[in-house]
Coordinates of C-alpha atoms in Angstrom, one line a residue:
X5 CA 45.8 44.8 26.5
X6 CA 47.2 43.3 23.2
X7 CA 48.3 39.9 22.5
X8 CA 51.6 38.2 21.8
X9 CA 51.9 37.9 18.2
X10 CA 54.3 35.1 16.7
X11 CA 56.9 35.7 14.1
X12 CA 56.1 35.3 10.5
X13 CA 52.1 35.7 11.8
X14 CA 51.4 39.3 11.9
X15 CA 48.2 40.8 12.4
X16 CA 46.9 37.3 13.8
X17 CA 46.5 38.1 17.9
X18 CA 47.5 34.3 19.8
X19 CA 45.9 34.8 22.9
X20 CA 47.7 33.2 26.0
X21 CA 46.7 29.5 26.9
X22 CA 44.8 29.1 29.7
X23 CA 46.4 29.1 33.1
X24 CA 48.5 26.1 33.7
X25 CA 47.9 25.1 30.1
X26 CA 51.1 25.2 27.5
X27 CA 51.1 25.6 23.7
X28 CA 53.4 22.9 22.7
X29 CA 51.4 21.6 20.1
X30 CA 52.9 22.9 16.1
X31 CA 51.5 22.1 12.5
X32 CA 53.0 18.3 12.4
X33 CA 52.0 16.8 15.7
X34 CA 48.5 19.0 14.9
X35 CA 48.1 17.3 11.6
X36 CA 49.1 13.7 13.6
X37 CA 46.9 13.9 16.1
X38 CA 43.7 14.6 13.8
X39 CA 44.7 12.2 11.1
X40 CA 45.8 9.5 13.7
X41 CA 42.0 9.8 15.4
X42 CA 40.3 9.9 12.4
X43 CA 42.6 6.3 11.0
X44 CA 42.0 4.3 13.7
X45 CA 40.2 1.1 13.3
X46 CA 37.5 2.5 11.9
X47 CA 37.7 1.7 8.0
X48 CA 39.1 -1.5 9.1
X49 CA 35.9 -2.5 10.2
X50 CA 33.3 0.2 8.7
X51 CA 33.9 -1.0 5.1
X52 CA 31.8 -3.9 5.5
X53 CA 29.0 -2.1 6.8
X54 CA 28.9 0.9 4.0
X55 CA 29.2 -1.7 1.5
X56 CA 26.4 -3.7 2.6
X57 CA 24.3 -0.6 3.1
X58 CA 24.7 0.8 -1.0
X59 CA 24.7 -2.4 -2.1
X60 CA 27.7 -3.4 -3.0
X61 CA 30.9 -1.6 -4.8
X62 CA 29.2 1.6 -5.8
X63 CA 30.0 2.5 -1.6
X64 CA 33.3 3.7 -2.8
X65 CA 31.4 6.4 -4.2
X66 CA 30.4 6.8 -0.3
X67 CA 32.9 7.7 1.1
X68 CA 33.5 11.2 -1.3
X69 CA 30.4 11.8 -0.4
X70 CA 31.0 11.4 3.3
X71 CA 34.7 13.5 2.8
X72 CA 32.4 16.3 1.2
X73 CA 30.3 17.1 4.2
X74 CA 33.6 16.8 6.0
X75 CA 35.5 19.0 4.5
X76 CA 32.3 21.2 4.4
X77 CA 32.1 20.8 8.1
X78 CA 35.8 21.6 8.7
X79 CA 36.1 24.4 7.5
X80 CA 34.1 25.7 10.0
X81 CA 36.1 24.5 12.5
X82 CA 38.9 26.0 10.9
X83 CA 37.7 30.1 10.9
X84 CA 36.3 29.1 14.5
X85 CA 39.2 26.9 15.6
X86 CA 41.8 29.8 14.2
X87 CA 39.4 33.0 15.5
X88 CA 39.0 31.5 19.3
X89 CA 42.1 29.3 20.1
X90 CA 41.2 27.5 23.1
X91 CA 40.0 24.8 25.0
X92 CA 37.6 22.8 24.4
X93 CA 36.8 23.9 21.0
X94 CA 33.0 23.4 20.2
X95 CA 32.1 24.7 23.5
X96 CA 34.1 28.2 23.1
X97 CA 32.3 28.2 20.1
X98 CA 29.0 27.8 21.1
X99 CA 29.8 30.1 24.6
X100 CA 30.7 33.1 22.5
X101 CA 27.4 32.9 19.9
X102 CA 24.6 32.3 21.8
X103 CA 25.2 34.0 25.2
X104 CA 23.6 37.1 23.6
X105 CA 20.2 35.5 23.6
X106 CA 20.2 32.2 25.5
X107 CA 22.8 32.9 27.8
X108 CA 24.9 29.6 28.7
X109 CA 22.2 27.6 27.9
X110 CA 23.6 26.2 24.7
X111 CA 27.4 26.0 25.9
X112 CA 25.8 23.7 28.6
X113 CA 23.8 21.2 26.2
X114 CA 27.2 20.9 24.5
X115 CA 29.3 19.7 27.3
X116 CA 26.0 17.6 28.6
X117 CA 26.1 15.9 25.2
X118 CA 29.9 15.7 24.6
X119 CA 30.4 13.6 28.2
X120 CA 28.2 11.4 26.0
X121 CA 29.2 11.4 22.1
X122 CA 32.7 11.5 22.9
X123 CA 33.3 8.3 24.8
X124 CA 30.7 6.8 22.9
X125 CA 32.8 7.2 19.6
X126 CA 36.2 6.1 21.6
X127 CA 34.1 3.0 22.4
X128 CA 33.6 1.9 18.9
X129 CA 37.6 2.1 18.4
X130 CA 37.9 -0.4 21.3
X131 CA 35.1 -2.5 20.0
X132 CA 36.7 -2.2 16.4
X133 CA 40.3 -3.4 18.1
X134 CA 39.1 -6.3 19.2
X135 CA 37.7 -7.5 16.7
X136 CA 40.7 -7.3 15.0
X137 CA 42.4 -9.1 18.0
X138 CA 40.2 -11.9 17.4
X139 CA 42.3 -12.5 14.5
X140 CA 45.3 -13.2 16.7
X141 CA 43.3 -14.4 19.5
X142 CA 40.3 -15.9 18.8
X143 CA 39.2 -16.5 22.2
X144 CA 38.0 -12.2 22.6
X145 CA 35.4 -13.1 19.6
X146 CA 32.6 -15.1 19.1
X147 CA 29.3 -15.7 16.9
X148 CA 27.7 -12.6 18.2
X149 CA 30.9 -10.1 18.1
X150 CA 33.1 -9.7 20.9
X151 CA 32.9 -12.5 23.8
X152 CA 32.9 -12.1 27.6
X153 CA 36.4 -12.2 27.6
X154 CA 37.4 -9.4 25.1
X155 CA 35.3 -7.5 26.5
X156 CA 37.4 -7.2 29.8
X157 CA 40.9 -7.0 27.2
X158 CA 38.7 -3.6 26.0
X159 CA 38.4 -2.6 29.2
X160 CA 42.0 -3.2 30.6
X161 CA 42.9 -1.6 26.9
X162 CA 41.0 1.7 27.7
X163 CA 43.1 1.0 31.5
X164 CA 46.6 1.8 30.0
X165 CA 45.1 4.6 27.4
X166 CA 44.3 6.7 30.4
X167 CA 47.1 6.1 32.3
X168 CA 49.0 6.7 28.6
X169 CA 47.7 10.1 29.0
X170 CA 49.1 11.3 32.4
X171 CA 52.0 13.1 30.7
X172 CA 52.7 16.6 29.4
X173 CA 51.3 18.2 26.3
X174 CA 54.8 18.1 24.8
X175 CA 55.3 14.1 25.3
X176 CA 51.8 13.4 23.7
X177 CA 52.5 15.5 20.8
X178 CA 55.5 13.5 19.9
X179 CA 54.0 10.0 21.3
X180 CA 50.5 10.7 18.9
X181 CA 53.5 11.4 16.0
X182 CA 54.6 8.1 16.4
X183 CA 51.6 6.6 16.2
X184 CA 50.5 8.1 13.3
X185 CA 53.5 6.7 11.1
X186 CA 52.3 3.5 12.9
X187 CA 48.5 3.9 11.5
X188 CA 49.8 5.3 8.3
X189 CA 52.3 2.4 7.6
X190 CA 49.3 -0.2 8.6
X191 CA 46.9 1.4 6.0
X192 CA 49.7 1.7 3.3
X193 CA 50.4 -1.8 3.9
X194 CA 46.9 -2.9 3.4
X195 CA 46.4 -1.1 0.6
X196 CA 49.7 -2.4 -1.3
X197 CA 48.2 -5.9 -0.3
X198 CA 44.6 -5.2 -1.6
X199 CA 46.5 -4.2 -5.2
X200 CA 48.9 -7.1 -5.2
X201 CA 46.1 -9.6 -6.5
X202 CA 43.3 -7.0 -7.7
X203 CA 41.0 -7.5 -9.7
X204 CA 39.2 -4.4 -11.2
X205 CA 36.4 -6.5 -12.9
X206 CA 35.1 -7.5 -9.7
X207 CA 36.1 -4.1 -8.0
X208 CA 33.9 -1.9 -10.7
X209 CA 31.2 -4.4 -10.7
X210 CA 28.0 -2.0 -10.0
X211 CA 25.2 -3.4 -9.1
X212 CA 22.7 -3.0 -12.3
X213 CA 20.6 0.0 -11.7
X214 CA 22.6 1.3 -8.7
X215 CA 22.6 4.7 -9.7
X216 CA 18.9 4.8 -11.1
X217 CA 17.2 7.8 -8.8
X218 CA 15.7 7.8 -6.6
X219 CA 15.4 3.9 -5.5
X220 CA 19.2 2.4 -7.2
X221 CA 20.5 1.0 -4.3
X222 CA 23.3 3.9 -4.2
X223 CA 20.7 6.1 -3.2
X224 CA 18.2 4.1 -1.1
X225 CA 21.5 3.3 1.0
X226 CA 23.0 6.9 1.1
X227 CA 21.9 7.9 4.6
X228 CA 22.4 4.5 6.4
X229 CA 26.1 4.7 4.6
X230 CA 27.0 7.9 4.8
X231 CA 26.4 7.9 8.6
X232 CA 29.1 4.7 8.9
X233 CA 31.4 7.1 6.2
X234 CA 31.6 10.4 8.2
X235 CA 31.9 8.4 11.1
X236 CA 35.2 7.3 10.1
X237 CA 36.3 10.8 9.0
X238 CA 35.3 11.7 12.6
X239 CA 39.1 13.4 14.5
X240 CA 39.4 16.6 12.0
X241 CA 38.4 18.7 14.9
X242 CA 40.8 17.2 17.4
X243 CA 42.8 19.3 17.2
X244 CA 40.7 22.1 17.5
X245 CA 39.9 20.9 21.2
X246 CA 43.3 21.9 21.9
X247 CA 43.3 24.8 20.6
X248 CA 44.8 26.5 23.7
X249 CA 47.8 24.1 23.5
X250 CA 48.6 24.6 20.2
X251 CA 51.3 27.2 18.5
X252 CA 50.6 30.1 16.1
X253 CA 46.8 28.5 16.0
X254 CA 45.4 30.7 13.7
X255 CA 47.6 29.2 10.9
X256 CA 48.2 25.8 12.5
X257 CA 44.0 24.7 13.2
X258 CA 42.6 25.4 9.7
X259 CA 46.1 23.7 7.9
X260 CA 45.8 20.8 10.5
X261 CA 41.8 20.5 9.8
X262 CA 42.2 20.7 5.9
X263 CA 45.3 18.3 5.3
X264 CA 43.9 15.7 7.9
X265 CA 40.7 15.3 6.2
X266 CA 42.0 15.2 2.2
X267 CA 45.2 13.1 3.2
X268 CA 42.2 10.6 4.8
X269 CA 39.8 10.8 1.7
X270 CA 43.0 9.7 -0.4
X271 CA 43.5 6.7 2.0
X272 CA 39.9 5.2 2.4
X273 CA 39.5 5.6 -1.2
X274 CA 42.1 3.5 -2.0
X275 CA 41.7 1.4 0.8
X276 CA 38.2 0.9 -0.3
X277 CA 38.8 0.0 -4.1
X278 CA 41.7 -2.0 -3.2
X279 CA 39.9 -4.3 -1.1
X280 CA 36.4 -4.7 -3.0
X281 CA 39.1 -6.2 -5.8
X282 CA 40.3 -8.7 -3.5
X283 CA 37.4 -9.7 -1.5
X284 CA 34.5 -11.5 -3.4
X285 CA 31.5 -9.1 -1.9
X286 CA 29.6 -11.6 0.0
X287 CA 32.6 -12.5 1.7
X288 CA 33.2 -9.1 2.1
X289 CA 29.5 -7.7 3.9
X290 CA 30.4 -10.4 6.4
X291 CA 33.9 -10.0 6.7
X292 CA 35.0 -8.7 10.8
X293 CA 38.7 -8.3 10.1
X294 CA 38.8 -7.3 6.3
X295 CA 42.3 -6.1 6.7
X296 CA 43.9 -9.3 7.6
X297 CA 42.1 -11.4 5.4
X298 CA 43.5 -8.8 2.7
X299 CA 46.5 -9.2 4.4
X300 CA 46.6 -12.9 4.5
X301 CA 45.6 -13.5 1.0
X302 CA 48.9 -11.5 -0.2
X303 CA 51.7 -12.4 1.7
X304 CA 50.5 -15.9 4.5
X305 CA 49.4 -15.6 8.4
X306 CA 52.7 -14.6 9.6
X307 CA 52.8 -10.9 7.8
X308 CA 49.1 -10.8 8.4
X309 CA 49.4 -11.1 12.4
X310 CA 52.3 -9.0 12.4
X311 CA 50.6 -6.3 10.4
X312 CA 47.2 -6.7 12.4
X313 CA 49.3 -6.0 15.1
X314 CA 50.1 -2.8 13.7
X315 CA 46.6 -2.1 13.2
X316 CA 45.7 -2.8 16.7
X317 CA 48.3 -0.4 17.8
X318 CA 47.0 2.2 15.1
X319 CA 43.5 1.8 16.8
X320 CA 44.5 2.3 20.4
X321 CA 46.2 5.1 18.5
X322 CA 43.0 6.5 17.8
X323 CA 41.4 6.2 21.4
X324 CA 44.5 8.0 22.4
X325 CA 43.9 11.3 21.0
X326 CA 40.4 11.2 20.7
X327 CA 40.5 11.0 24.7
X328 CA 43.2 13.3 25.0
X329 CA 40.9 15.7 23.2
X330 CA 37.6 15.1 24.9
X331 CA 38.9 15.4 28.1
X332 CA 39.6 19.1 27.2
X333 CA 35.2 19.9 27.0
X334 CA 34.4 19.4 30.4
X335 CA 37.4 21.2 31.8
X336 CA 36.8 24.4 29.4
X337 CA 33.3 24.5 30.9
X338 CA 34.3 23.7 35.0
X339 CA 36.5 27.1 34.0
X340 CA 33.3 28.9 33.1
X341 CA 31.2 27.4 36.1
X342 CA 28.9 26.2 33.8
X343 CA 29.7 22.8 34.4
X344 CA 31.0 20.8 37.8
X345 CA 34.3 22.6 39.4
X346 CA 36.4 19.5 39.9
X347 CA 36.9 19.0 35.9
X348 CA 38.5 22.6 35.9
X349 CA 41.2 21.4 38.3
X350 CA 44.6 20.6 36.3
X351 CA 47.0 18.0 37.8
X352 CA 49.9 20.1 39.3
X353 CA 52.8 18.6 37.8
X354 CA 51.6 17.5 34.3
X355 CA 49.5 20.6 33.9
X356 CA 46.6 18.4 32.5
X357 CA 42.6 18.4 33.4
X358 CA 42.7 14.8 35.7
X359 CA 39.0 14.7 35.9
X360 CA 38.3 15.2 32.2
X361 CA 40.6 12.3 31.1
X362 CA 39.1 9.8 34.3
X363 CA 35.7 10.5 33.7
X364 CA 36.1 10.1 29.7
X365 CA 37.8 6.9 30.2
X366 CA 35.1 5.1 32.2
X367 CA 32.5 6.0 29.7
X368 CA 34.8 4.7 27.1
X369 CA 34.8 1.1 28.7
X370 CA 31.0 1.3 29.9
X371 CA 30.0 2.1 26.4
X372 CA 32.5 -0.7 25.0
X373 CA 30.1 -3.3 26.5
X374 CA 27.7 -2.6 23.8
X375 CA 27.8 -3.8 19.9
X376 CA 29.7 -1.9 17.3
X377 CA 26.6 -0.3 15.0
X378 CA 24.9 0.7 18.5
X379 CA 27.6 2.8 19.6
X380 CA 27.9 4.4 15.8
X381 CA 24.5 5.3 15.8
X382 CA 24.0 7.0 19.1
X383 CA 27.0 8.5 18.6
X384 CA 26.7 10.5 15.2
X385 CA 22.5 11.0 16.3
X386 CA 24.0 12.7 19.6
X387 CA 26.8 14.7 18.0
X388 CA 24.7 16.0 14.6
X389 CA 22.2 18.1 17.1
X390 CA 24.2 19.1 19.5
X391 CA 27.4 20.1 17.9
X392 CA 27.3 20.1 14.1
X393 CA 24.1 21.8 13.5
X394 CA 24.9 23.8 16.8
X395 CA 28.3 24.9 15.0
X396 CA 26.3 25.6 11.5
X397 CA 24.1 28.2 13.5
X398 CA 27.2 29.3 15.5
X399 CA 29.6 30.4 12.2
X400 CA 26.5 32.1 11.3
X401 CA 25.5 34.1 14.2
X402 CA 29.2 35.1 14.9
X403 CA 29.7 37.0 11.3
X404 CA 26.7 38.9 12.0
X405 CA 27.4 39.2 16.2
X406 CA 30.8 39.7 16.2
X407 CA 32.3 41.6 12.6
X408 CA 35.8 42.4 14.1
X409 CA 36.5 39.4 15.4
X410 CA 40.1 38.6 14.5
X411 CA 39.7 36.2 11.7
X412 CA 42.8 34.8 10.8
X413 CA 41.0 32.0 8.7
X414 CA 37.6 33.2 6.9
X415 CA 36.0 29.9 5.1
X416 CA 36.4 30.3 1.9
X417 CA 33.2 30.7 -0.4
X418 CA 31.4 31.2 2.4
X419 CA 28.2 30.3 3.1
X420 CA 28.6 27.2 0.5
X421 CA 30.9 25.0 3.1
X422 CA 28.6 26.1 5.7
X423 CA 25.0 25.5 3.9
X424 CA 26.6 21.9 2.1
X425 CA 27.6 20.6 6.0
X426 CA 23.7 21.8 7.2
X427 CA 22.4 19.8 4.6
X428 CA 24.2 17.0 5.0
X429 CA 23.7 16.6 8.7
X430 CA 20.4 17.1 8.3
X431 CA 20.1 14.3 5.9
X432 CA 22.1 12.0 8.0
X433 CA 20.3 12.5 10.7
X434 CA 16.6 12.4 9.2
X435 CA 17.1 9.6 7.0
X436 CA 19.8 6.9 9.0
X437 CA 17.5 4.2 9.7
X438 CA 18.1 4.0 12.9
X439 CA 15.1 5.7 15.0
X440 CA 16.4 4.3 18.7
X441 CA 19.7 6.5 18.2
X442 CA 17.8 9.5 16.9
X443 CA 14.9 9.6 19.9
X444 CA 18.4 8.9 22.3
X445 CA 19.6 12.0 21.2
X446 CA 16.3 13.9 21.3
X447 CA 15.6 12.5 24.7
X448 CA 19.1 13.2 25.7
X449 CA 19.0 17.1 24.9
X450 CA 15.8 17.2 26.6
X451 CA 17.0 16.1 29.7
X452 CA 20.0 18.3 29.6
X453 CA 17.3 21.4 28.9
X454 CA 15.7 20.4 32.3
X455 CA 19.2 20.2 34.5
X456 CA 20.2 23.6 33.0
X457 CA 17.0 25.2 33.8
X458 CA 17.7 23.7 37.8
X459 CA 20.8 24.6 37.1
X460 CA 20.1 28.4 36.2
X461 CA 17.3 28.5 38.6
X462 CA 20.0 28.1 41.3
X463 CA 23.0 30.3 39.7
X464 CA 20.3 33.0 39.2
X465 CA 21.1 33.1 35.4
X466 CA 19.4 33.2 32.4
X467 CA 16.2 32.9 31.7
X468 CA 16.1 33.5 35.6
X469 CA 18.1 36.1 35.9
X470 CA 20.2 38.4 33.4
X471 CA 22.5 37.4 31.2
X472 CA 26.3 37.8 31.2
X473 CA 28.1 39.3 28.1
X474 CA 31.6 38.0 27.3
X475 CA 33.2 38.6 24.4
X476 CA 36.4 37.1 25.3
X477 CA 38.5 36.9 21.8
X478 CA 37.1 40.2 20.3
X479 CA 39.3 42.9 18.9
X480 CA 42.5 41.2 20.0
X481 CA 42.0 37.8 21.0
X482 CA 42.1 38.7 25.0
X483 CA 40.3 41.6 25.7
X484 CA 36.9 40.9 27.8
X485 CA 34.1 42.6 27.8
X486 CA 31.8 42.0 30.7
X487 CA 28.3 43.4 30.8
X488 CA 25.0 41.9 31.8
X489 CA 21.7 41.8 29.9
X490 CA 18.5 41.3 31.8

């Protein structure tokens, strides 16, 4: 059985969505959704924090670094993304690689990890937001970050996300393109602000010896600010979680992937310069709402409230698709029966996965309760071992498992991309200073080993029974062959 194959995409099989799933989603509203998850509030509250860990303006320099093993990283994600269009992205991935030798073992640690990651990063966008509203309202902030109160304005936010997202595919794709023009406006009007009263002598100030390897300050900081970098360049791959919603995805993914991620290295850059020549730097490590004091200082309160607002909006923005993404894991898995049933049930009018998008919003709120660098940190330790890596190892295995896969997308220069975004995980992940995140993630994975081998033990699957062969997207994208391996 062949797949359809699109006009003007010959050769490239597009296998059908799955059931009760539509592909709605085309290069634009692709493109939006990734760029308006990665733009969120992040830099608008990162930029103290990468600056305070290199030492001052030299972290400009931080966040190329960061876009490197990003771009590194997605262009795995685009020859997976465009080879096995579907659901849930990372766990196809990981489903079609390892099965020949661990079975569903690592497909299952992914989704185990994912319910975790996922609405931990979504938290630190509602953290980040109001923060910002504390410039508005003071009353959600106080001396130790966000008070009592805006705690429960995070919560109600996360509230209307969800409910934001019972809609069809084809109303989100053009709701997320409104708010990217919304986040892109926002971070355009920052910067323009930042470089109405710049001054590049304070801007290009290096610290004295910053670059001197291996103990400049650049360097000593590198690991503690490129974890808070790639953070914000986190929402390349949302896309990519929708892969079975999305048209002609072989051509659509690795565009979407690539443009998202340089169109966002142009942005922070600028948004990064711009506002280390406005901000004396001790006001700046401190700063909680950087953009509105930028803001502020260029045109008075009123512009700066009404941008902020914009900001805010850009930030719940963010939340939006990162959620609408997410919710996608669990129900690719509850398809498989390797994770539980009732998050592979769609709604049956809005043809969306209900549990996915409930469950992933109460973790969002839960985790909001805790402090901005807390969520970060258990965040990236949690996602670098369990997808990152997992995805290096993946790319890998595939070429050598599966040669006529239909590749629509091959990374180019491959292995570089691949062996630059090992390395830098690795480093991130060794180095970041924070041990409590990393021995969360370890600890986390273990326990997932232990429910999968209960798990197996009671599905009578590997390693306690055979193994189950699928190589779904081989040859021509929906052919399935199904065998089984003691």
């Amino acid at each position: 059985m062949s797949s359809p194959t699109r006009p003007g995409d010959p050769g490239t099989a597009v296998p059908p969505p799955p059931a009760g799933l539509e592909r709605k989603i085309g290069p634009l509203q692709a493109t939006a959704i990734n760029m308006t998850q990665m733009c969120g509030i992040g830099p608008f509250v990162t930029i103290p924090l990468v600056v305070s860990a290199l030492g001052g303006p030299q972290a400009m320099f931080g966040w190329i670094v960061g876009a490197i093993v990003a771009l590194a990283d997605g262009l795995i994600w685009a020859e997976l993304g465009a080879a096995m269009p579907g659901a849930g992205g990372t766990y196809i991935y990981l489903r079609e690689a390892f099965q020949y030798r661990t079975g569903r073992m690592m497909p299952f640690l992914f989704v185990w990890s994912a319910v975790l990651f996922i609405p931990l990063i979504m938290s630190s966008g509602i953290i980040g937001l109001v923060q910002y509203l504390g410039y508005l309202f003071p009353a959600v902030v106080d001396g130790a970050g966000v008070s009592p109160l805006g705690k429960i304005v995070g919560i109600a936010i996360v509230l209307v996300i969800v409910l934001a997202l019972f809609r069809r595919i084809g109303q989100i794709g053009k709701l997320t393109t409104v708010l990217f023009v919304v986040m892109l406006f926002a971070a355009l009007a920052v910067i323009v602000a930042a470089f109405s009263h710049f001054d590049a002598g304070q801007a290009f100030a290096f610290t004295p010896g910053a670059f001197s390897f291996p103990s400049g300050a650049f360097w000593a900081g590198l690991a503690s600010g490129l974890l808070t970098a790639v953070y914000d360049y986190l929402g390349y791959n949302t896309a990519a979680y929708l892969g079975g919603e999305v048209r002609a995805p072989g051509k659509t993914l690795p565009r979407a992937i690539v443009f998202s991620i340089l169109g966002i290295m142009g942005l922070y850059f600028l948004l990064q310069v711009g506002v280390l020549g406005s901000i004396p730097l001790e006001e700046l490590k401190s700063a909680t709402s950087v953009a509105s004091t930028v803001l502020e200082q260029a045109w008075g309160s009123g512009v700066a409230k009404t941008l902020t607002v914009l900001i805010v909006v850009a930030a719940i923005g963010s939340v939006f698709a990162g959620l609408l993404g997410g919710s996608r894991v669990p129900y690719e898995a509850a398809r498989d029966k390797v994770f539980l049933r009732a998050f592979g049930k769609l709604h049956p009018r809005l043809h969306m996965p209900t549990l996915g998008v409930i469950t992933m919003g109460f973790l969002t709120a839960l985790f909001s309760l805790f402090s901005l660098s807390q969520v970060i940190n258990a965040a990236l330790a949690c996602l670098i071992l369990l997808q990152s890596l997992a995805q290096v190892a993946a790319i890998v295995v595939l070429r050598r498992r599966q040669p006529g896969l239909k590749r629509p997308y091959r990374q180019w220069l491959y292995p570089v991309p691949t062996i630059v975004a090992a390395i830098g995980w690795l480093y991130i992940f060794v180095f970041s200073n924070d041990s409590f995140s990393k021995y969360l993630a370890i600890g986390w994975v273990v326990f997932g080993l232990l429910i999968f081998l209960v798990w197996a033990k009671a599905e009578k699957t590997w390693p306690f029974g055979p193994k189950e062969i699928r190589e779904t997207f081989l040859a021509t994208g929906v052919t399935e062959n199904k065998g089984t391996e003691a």
